[in-house]
Coordinates of C-alpha atoms and ligand atoms in Angstrom, one line a residue:
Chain A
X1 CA 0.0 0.0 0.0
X2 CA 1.0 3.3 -0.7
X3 CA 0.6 6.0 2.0
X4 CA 0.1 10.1 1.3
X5 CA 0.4 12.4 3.9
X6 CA -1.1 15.9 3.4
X7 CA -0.4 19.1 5.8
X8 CA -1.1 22.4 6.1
X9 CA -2.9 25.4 8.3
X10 CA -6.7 25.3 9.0
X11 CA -8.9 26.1 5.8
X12 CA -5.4 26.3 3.4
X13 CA -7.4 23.9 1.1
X14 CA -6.2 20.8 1.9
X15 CA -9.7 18.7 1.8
X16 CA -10.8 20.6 -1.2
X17 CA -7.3 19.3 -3.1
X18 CA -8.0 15.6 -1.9
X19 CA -11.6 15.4 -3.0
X20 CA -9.9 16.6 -6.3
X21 CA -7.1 13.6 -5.9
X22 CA -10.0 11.2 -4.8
X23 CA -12.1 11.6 -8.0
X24 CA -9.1 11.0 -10.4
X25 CA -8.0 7.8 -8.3
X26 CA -11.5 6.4 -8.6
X27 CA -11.5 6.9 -12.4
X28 CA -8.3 5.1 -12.4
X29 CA -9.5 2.1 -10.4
X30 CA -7.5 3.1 -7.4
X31 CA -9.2 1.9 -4.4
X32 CA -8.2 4.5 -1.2
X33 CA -9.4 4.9 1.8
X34 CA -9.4 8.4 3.6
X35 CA -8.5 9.5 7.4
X36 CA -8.8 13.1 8.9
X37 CA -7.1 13.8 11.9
X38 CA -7.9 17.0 13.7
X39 CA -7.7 18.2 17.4
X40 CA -11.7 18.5 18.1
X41 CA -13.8 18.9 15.0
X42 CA -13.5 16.8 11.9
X43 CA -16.7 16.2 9.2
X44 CA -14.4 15.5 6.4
X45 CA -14.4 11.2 6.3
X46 CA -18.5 12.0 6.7
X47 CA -18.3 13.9 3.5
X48 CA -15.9 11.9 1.7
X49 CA -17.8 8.7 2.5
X50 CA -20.9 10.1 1.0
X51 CA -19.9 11.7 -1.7
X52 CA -17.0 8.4 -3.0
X53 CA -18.2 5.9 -1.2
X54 CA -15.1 4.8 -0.1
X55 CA -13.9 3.8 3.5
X56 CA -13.1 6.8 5.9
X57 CA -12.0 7.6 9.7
X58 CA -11.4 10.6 11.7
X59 CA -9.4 10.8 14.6
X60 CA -9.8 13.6 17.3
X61 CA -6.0 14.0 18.5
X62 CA -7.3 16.0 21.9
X63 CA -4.8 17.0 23.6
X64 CA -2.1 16.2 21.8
X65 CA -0.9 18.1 18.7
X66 CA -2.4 16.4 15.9
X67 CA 1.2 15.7 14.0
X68 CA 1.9 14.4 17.2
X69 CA -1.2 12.0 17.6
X70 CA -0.2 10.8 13.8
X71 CA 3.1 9.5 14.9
X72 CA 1.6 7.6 18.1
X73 CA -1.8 6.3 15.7
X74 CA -0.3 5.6 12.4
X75 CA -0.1 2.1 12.4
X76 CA -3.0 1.3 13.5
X77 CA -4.4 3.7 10.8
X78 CA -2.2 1.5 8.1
X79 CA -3.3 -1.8 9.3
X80 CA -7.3 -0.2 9.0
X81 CA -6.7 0.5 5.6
X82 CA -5.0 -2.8 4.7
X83 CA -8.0 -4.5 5.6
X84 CA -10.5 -2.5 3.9
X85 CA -8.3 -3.8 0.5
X86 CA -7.6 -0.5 -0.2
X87 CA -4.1 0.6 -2.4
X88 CA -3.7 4.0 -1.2
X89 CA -4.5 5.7 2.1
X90 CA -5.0 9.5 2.1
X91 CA -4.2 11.0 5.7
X92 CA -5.0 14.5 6.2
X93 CA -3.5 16.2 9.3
X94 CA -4.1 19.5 10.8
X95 CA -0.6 20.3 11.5
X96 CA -1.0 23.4 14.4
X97 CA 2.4 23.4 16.3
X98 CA 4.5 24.0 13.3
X99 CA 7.4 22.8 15.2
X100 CA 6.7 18.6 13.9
X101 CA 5.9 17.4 10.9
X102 CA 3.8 14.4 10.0
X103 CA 5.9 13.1 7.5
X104 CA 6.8 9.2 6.9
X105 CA 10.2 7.6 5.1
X106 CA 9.2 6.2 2.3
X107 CA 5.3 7.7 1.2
X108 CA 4.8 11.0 -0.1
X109 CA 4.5 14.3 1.9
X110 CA 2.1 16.8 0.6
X111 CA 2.1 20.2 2.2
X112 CA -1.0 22.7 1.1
X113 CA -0.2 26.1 1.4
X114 CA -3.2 28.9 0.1
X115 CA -1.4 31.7 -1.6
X116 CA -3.9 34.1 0.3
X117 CA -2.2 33.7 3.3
X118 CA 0.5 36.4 2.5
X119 CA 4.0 35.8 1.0
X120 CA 5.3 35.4 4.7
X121 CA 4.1 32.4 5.1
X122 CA 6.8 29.6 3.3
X123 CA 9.2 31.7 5.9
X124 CA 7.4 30.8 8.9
X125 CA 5.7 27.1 9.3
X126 CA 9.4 25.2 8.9
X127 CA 9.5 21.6 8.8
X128 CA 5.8 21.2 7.3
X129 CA 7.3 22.5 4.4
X130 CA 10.7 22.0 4.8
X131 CA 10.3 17.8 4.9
X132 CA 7.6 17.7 2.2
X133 CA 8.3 16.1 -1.2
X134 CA 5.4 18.4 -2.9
X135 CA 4.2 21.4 -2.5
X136 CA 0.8 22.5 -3.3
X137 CA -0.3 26.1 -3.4
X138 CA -4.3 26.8 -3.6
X139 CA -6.3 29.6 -4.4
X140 CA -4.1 31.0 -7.5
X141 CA -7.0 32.3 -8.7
X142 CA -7.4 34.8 -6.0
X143 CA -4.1 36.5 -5.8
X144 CA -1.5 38.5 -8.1
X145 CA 0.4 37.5 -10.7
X146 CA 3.3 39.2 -8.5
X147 CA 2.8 37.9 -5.6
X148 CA 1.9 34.3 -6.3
X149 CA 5.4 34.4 -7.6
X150 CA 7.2 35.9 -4.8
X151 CA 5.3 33.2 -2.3
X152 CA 6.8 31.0 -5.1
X153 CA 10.3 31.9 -4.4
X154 CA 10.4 32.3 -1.1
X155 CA 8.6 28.0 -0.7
X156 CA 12.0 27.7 -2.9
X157 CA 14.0 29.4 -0.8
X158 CA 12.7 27.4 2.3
X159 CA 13.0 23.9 0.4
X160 CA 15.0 24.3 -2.6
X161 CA 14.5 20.2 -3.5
X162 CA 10.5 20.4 -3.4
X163 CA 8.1 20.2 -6.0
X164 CA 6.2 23.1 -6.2
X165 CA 2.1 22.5 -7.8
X166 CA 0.2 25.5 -8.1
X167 CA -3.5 24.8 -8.6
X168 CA -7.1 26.3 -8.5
X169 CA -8.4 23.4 -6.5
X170 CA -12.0 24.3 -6.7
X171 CA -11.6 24.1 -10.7
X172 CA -9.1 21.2 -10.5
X173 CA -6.6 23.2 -12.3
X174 CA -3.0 21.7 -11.2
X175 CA -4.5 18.2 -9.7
X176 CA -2.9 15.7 -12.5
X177 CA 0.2 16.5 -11.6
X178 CA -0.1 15.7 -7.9
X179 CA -2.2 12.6 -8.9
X180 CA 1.2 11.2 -11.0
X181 CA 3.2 11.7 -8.5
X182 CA 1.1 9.9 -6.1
X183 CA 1.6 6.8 -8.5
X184 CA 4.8 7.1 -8.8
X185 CA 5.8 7.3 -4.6
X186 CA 6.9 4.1 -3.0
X187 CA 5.2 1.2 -0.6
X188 CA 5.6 1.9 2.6
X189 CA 8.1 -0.2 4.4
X190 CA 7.1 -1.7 7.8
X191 CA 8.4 -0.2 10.6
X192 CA 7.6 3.1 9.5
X193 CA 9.6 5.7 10.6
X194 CA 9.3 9.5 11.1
X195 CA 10.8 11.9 8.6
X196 CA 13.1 14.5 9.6
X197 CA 14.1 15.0 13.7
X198 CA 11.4 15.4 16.0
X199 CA 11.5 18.7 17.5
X200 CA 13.4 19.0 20.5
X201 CA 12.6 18.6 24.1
X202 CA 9.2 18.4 25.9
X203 CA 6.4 20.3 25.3
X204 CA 5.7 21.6 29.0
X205 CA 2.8 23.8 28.3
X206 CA 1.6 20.5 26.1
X207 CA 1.9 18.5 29.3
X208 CA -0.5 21.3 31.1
X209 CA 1.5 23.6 32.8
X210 CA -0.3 26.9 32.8
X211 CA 2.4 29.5 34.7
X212 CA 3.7 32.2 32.3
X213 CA 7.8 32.9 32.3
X214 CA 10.7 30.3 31.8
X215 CA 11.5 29.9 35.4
X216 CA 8.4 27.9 35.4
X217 CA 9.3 25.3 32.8
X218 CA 11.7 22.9 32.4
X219 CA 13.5 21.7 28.6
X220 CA 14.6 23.3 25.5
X221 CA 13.6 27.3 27.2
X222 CA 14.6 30.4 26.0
X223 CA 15.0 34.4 26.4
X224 CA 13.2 37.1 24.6
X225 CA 16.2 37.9 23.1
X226 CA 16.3 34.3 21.4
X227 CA 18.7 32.6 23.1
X228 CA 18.3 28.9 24.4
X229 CA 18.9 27.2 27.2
X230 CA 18.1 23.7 28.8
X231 CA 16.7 23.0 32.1
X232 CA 16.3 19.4 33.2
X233 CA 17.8 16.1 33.1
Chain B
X1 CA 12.1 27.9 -23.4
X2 CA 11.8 30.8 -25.7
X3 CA 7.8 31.1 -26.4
X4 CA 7.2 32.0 -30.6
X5 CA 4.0 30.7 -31.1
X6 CA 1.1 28.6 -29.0
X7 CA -1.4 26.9 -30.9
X8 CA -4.9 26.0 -29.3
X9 CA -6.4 22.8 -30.5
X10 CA -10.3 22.9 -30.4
X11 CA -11.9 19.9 -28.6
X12 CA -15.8 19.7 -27.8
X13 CA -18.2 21.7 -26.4
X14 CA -21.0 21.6 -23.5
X15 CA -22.9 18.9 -26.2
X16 CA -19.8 16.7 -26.7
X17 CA -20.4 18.0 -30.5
X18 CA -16.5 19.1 -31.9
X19 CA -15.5 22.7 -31.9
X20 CA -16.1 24.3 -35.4
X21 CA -12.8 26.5 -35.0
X22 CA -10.6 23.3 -34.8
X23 CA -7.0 25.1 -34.5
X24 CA -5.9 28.7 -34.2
X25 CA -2.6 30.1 -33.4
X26 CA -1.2 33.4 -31.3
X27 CA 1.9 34.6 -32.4
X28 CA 4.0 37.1 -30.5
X29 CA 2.7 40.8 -31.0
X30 CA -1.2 39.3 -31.1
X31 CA -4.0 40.7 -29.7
X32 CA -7.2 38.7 -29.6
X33 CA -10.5 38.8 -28.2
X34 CA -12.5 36.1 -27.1
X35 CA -16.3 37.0 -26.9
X36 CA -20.3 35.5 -26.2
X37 CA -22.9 35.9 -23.7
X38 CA -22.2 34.6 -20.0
X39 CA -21.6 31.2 -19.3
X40 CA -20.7 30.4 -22.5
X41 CA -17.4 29.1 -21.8
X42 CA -15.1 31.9 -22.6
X43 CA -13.1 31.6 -18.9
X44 CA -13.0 28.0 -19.0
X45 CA -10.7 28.6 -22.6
X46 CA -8.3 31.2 -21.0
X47 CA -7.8 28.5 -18.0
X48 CA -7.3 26.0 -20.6
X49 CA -4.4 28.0 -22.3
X50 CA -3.2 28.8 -18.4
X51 CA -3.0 25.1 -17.8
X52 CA -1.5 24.1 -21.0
X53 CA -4.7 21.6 -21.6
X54 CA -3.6 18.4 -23.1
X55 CA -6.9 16.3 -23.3
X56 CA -7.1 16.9 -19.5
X57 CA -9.2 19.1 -19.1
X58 CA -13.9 19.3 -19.5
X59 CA -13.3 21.1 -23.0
X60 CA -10.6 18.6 -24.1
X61 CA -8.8 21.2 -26.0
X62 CA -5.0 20.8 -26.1
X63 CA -2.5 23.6 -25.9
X64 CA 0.8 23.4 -27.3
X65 CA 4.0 25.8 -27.3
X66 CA 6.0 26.0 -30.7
X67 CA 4.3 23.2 -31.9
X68 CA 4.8 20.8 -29.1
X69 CA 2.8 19.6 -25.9
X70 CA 3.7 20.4 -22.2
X71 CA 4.7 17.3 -20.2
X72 CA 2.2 17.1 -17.3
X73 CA 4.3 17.5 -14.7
X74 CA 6.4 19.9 -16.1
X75 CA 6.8 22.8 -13.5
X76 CA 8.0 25.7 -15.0
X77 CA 10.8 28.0 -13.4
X78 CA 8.8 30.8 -11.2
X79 CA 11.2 33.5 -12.4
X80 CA 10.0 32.6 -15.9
X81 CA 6.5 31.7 -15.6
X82 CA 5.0 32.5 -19.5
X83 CA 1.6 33.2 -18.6
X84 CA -0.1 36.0 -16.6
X85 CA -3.9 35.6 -15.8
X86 CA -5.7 38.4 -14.4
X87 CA -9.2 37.2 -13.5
X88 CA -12.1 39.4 -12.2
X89 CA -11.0 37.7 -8.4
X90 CA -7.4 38.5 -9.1
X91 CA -6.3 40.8 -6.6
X92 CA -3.5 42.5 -4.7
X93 CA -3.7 41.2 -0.9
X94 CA -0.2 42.3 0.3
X95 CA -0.5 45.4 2.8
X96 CA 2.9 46.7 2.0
X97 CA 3.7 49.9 0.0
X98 CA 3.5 49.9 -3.6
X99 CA 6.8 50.5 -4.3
X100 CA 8.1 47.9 -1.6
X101 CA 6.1 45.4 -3.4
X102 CA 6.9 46.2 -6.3
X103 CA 10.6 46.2 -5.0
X104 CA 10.3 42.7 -4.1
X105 CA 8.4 41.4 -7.4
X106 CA 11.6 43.2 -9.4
X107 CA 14.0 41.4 -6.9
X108 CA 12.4 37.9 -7.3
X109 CA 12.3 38.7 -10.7
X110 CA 15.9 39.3 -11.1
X111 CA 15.7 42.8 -13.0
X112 CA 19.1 44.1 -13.6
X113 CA 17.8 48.2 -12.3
X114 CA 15.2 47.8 -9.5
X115 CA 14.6 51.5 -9.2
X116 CA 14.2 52.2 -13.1
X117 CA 11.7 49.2 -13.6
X118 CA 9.6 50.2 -10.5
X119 CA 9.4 53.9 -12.5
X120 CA 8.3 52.3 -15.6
X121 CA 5.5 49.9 -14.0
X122 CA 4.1 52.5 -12.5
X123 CA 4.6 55.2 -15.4
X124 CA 2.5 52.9 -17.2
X125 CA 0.0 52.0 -15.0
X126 CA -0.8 55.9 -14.4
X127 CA -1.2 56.2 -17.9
X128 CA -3.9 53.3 -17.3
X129 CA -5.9 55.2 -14.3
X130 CA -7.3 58.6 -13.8
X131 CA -6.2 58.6 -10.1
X132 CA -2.2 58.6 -10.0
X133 CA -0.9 56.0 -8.0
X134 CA 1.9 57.2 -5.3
X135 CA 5.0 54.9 -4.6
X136 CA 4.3 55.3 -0.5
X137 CA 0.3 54.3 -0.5
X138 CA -0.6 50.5 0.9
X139 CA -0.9 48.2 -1.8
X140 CA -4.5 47.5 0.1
X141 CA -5.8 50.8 -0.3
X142 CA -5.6 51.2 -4.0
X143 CA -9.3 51.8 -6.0
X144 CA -10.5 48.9 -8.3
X145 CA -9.5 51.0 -11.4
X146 CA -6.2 51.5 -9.6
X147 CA -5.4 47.5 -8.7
X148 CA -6.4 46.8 -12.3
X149 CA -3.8 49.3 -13.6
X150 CA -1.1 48.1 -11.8
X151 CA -1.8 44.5 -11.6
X152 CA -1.8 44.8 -16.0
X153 CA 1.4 46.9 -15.4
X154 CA 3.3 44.5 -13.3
X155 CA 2.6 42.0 -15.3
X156 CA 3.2 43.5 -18.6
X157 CA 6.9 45.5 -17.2
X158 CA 8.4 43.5 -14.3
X159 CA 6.5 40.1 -14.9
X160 CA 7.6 40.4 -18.7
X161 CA 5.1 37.7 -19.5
X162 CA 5.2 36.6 -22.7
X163 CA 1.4 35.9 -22.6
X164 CA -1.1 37.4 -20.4
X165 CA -4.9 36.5 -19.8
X166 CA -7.5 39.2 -19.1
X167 CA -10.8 38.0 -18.2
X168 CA -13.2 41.2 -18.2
X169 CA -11.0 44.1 -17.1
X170 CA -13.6 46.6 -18.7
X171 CA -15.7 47.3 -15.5
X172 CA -12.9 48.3 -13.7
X173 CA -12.7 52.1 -15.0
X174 CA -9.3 51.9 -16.6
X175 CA -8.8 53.8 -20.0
X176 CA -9.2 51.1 -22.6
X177 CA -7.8 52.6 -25.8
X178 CA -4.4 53.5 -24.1
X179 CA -4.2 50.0 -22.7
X180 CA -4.5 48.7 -26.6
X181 CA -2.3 51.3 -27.8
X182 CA 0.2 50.7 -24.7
X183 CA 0.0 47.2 -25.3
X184 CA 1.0 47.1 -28.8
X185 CA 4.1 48.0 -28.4
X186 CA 4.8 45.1 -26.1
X187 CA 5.6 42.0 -28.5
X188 CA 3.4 39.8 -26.0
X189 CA 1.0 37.5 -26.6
X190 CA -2.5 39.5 -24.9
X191 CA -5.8 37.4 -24.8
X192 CA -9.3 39.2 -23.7
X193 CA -11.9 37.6 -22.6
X194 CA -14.3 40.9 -23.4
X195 CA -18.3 42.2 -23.9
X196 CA -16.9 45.2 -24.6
X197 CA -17.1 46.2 -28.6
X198 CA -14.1 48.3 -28.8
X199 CA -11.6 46.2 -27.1
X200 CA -13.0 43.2 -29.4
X201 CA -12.7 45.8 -32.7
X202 CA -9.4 46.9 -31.9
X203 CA -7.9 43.1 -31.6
X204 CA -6.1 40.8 -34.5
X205 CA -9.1 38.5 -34.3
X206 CA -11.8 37.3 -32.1
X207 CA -13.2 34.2 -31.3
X208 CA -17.1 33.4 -30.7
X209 CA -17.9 30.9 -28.4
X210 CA -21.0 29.4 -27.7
X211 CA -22.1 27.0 -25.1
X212 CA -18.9 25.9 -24.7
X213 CA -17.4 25.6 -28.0
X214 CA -15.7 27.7 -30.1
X215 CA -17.4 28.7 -33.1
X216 CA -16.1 31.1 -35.3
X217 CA -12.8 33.0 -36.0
X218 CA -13.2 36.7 -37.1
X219 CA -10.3 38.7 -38.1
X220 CA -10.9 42.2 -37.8
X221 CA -11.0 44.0 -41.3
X222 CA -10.4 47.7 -42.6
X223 CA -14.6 48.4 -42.3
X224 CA -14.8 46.8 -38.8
X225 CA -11.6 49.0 -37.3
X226 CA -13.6 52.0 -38.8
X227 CA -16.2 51.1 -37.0
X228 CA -14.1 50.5 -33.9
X229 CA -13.3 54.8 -34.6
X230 CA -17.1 55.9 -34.4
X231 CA -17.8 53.4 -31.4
X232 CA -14.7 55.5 -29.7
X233 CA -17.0 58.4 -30.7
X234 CA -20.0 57.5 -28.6
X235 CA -17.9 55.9 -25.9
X236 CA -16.5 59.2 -25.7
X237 CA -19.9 60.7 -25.1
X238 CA -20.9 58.4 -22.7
X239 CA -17.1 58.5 -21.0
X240 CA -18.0 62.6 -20.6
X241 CA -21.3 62.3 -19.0
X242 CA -19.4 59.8 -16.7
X243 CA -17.0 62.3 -15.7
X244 CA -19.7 65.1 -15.3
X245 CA -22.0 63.0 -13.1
X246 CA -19.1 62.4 -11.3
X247 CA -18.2 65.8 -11.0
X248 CA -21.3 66.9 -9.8
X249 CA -23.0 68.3 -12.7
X250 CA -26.7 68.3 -13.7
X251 CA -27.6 66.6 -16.9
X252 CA -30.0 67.4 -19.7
X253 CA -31.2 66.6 -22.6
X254 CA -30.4 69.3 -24.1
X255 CA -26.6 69.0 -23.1
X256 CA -26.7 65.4 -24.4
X257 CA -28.3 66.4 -28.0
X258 CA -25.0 69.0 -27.7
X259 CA -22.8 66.4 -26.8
X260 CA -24.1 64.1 -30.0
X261 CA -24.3 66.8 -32.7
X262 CA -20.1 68.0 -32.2
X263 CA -20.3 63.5 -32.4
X264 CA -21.0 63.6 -36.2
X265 CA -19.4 66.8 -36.9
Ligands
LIG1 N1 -10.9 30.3 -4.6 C1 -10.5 29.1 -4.1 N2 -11.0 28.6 -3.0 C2 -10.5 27.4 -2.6 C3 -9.4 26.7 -3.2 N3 -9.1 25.6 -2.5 C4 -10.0 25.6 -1.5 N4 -10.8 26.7 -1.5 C5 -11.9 27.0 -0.5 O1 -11.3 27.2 0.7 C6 -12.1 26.7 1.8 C7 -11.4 25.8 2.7 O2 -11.1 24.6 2.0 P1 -10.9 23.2 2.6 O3 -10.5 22.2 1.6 O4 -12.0 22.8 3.5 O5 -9.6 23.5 3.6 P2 -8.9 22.5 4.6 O6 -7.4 22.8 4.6 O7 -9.3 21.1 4.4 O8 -9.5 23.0 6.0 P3 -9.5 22.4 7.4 O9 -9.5 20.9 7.2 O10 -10.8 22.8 8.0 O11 -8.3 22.9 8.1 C8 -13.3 26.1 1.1 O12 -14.4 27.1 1.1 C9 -12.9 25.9 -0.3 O13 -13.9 25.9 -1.2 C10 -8.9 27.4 -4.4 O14 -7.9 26.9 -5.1 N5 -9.4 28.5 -4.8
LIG2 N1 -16.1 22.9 -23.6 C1 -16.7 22.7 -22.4 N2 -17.1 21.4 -22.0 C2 -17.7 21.3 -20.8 N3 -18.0 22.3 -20.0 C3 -17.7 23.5 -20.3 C4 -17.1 23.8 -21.6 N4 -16.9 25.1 -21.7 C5 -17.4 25.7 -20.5 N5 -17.9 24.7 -19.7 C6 -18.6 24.9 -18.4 O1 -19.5 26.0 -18.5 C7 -19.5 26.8 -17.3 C8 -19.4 28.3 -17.6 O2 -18.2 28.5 -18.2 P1 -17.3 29.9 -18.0 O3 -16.0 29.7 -18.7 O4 -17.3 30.3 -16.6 O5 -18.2 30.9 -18.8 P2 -18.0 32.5 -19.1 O6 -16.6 32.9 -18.6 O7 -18.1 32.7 -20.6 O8 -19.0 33.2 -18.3 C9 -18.4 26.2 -16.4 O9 -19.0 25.5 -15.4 C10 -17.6 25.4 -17.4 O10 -16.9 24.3 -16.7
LIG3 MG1 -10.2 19.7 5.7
LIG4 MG1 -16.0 34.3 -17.1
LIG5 ZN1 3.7 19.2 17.4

């Protein structure tokens, strides 16, 4: 089975591209199944279900950051998708802590970026972007010549390997190329293993502790003036 | 790749019938019109030439560049990007000063004299607008007719497209006959998807589309770009009650009979 991973910030367009991805599979005899992770809301394998009829999940990562809930779920998640026969399985993750990425060693990361979110963005969400094979960046039709080709150049500049698909999902202009790509990834290899270094330390404030300031938190800390330090074992 | 020609293939219509204009061709230094009531089809063709269609696409139309296909998942380099669409939704969302923007677009652009190309973009797109547009205002607070200007600029001077895509620019208050005249002396490829007579007059050719499918090629002749001249006539009547009403003035009759007889003078 073949296993893609797609990323990206709330609303960037990420269900709207796999619906697109979905319908081309199907027409290709492709038989995937479809899991949404998200921290507390998710309707996405309810509408995917009914409108492909194929087999769907969500997972509510809670607490956890829902990158984070992927690495500790995953296989499971595989295992379900083995035994509904299926060939591919589409997992879409609401990456939030832009410190992890969801990533896997051999299956295809897809990170979804909207071009409306301003040409900062490539610069600030790191490894989402900077471990993905593909990049795909939505709602072309909305923006500027100019500036979809400065957010162009500055993904490039944050991962000069990637490849970069620029599409209209609504329309399905710029989905055949994603959908090739998909075909052409490899079969996961079991163990899987994450992509990339995990970020580091502990997440104190993930673990619930609520008091403001450094003194009151123990790992990678650091200064306002960006400088990092370790407290701990 | 150094663009010289792209052809467009016809395919089939909204009736799987096959398109009656079965190839045309756009050659540097064109300018074409595509035309016909709404819904017709006439943004799905300019997507189609965005995309480089290759049987891919509802339409089934298939664009090629000097004679040959584009490989699927051929990506093309952002700094030379060949096509320019600027869609009635295409907009300027960046909050920064116009000439920091445009700063930026020259620098990802790789233009040899930042500060000279900025002049020219917005030289040009000043002679688009009536309302100047100033280097220090946010790129967020410029009018319709304004964005319009500049985003045609940009594209035209520091984008250097070799083929840009208009889809209805005409409502957006921007002086059409200098854009045609401006634009001809850019050896680019310019496509518009238009209702509006002149700008369809004053192109190479246009091409009718109906219900999805392209039915007829028109190239303009000498009667037609006379016409195009006494349609600048009335626009130009209509233009000047524009600016009146929006200078305040009362109108009459009477001032519009005036306003038609020094017309057919
Ligand atoms: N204009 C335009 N709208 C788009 C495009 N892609 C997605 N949208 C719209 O953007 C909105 C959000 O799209 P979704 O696909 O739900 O985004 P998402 O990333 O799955 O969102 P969450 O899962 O809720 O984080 C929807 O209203 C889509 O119709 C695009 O390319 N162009
Ligand atoms: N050749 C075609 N085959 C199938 N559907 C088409 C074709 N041309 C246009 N359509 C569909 O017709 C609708 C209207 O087309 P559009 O290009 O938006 O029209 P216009 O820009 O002329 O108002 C769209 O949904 C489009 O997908
Ligand atoms: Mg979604
Ligand atoms: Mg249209
Ligand atoms: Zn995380």
């Amino acid at each position: 089975m073949k296993l893609v991973i797609f990323a990206g910030p709330p609303t960037c367009g990420k269900t709207t591209v796999i619906r697109q991805v979905i319908r081309r599979m199907l027409k290709k005899d492709y038989k995937p199944s479809f899991v949404k992770i998200d921290v507390l809301y998710a309707d996405e394998d309810e509408n995917i279900n009914k409108e492909f009829g194929i087999p769907t999940k969500k997972i509510y990562s809670g607490e956890l950051c829902p990158d984070h809930c992927n690495v500790v779920v995953l296989d499971e998640v595989v295992e379900w998708a083995e035994k509904n026969g299926s060939d591919y399985l589409f997992v879409e993750t609401a990456g939030l802590c832009l410190r992890c990425s969801p990533y896997i060693e051999n299956s295809l990361g897809v990170v979804v970026l909207e071009a409306t979110s301003g040409m900062n963005l490539p610069r600030k969400i790191g490894p989402m972007l900077t471990l993905a094979d593909i990049a795909v960046i939505t709602k072309i039709d909305l923006i500027s010549q100019a500036e979809r080709e400065v957010f162009r150049y500055r993904v490039l500049e944050a991962a000069k390997d990637i490849s970069i698909v620029e599409s209209n999902a609504l329309y399905g202009i710029g989905i055949d190329p994603i959908v090739k790509k998909i075909e052409k990834s490899n079969e996961i290899e079991i163990p899987m293993f994450l992509r990339g270094n995990p970020p580091v330390g502990t997440c104190t404030i993930c673990v619930g502790k609520k008091e403001i300031g450094a003194k009151n938190h123990f790992g990678v800390l650091r200064t306002m003036d960006q400088e990092l330090f370790y407290i701990g074992e | 790749m150094e663009i010289e020609k792209i052809t467009i293939i016809g395919g089939y219509g909204k009736d799987g019938e096959k398109e009656k204009v079965d190839r045309f061709e756009l050659k540097m230094g064109d300018i074409i019109s595509i035309v016909g009531p709404t819904g017709c089809g006439k943004t799905t063709l300019i997507n189609d030439i965005e995309l480089f269609a290759n049987n891919n696409t509802p339409s089934r139309r298939v664009i090629l560049i000097n004679d040959q296909p584009i490989p699927e998942d051929f990506s093309f380099d952002p700094k030379k990007h060949p096509i320019a669409l600027i869609s009635q939704h295409t907009n300027f969302l960046s909050d920064l000063p116009v000439g920091e923007f445009l700063k930026i677009h020259a620098t990802v652009r790789g233009a040899d004299d930042i500060e000279l190309i900025i002049a020219e973009t917005l030289d040009f797109a000043n002679q688009l607008t009536g309302e100047a547009i100033i280097r220090e205002t946010a790129m967020t607070e410029l009018s319709g007719g304004q964005t319009r200007s500049l985003l045609i600029a940009d594209a035209v001077i520091i984008g250097n497209s070799p083929i840009i895509l208009l889809d209805e620019i005409e409502n957006a208050g921007i002086n059409r006959t200098k854009a045609l005249e401006l634009l001809k002396n850019y050896k680019k490829i310019f496509v518009f998807v238009t209702h509006d007579p002149r700008i369809a007059l004053l192109s190479d050719f246009r091409i009718v589309i109906k219900a999805g499918s392209m039915q007829k090629l028109i190239s303009t002749n000498q009667e037609e770009r006379l016409a195009a001249g006494e349609l600048k006539k009335i626009d130009d009547v209509v233009l000047h009650f524009r600016s009146l009403i929006r200078a305040g003035e009362v109108i009459s009759e009477v001032i519009l009979n005036e306003s038609i007889k020094t017309l057919k003078v």
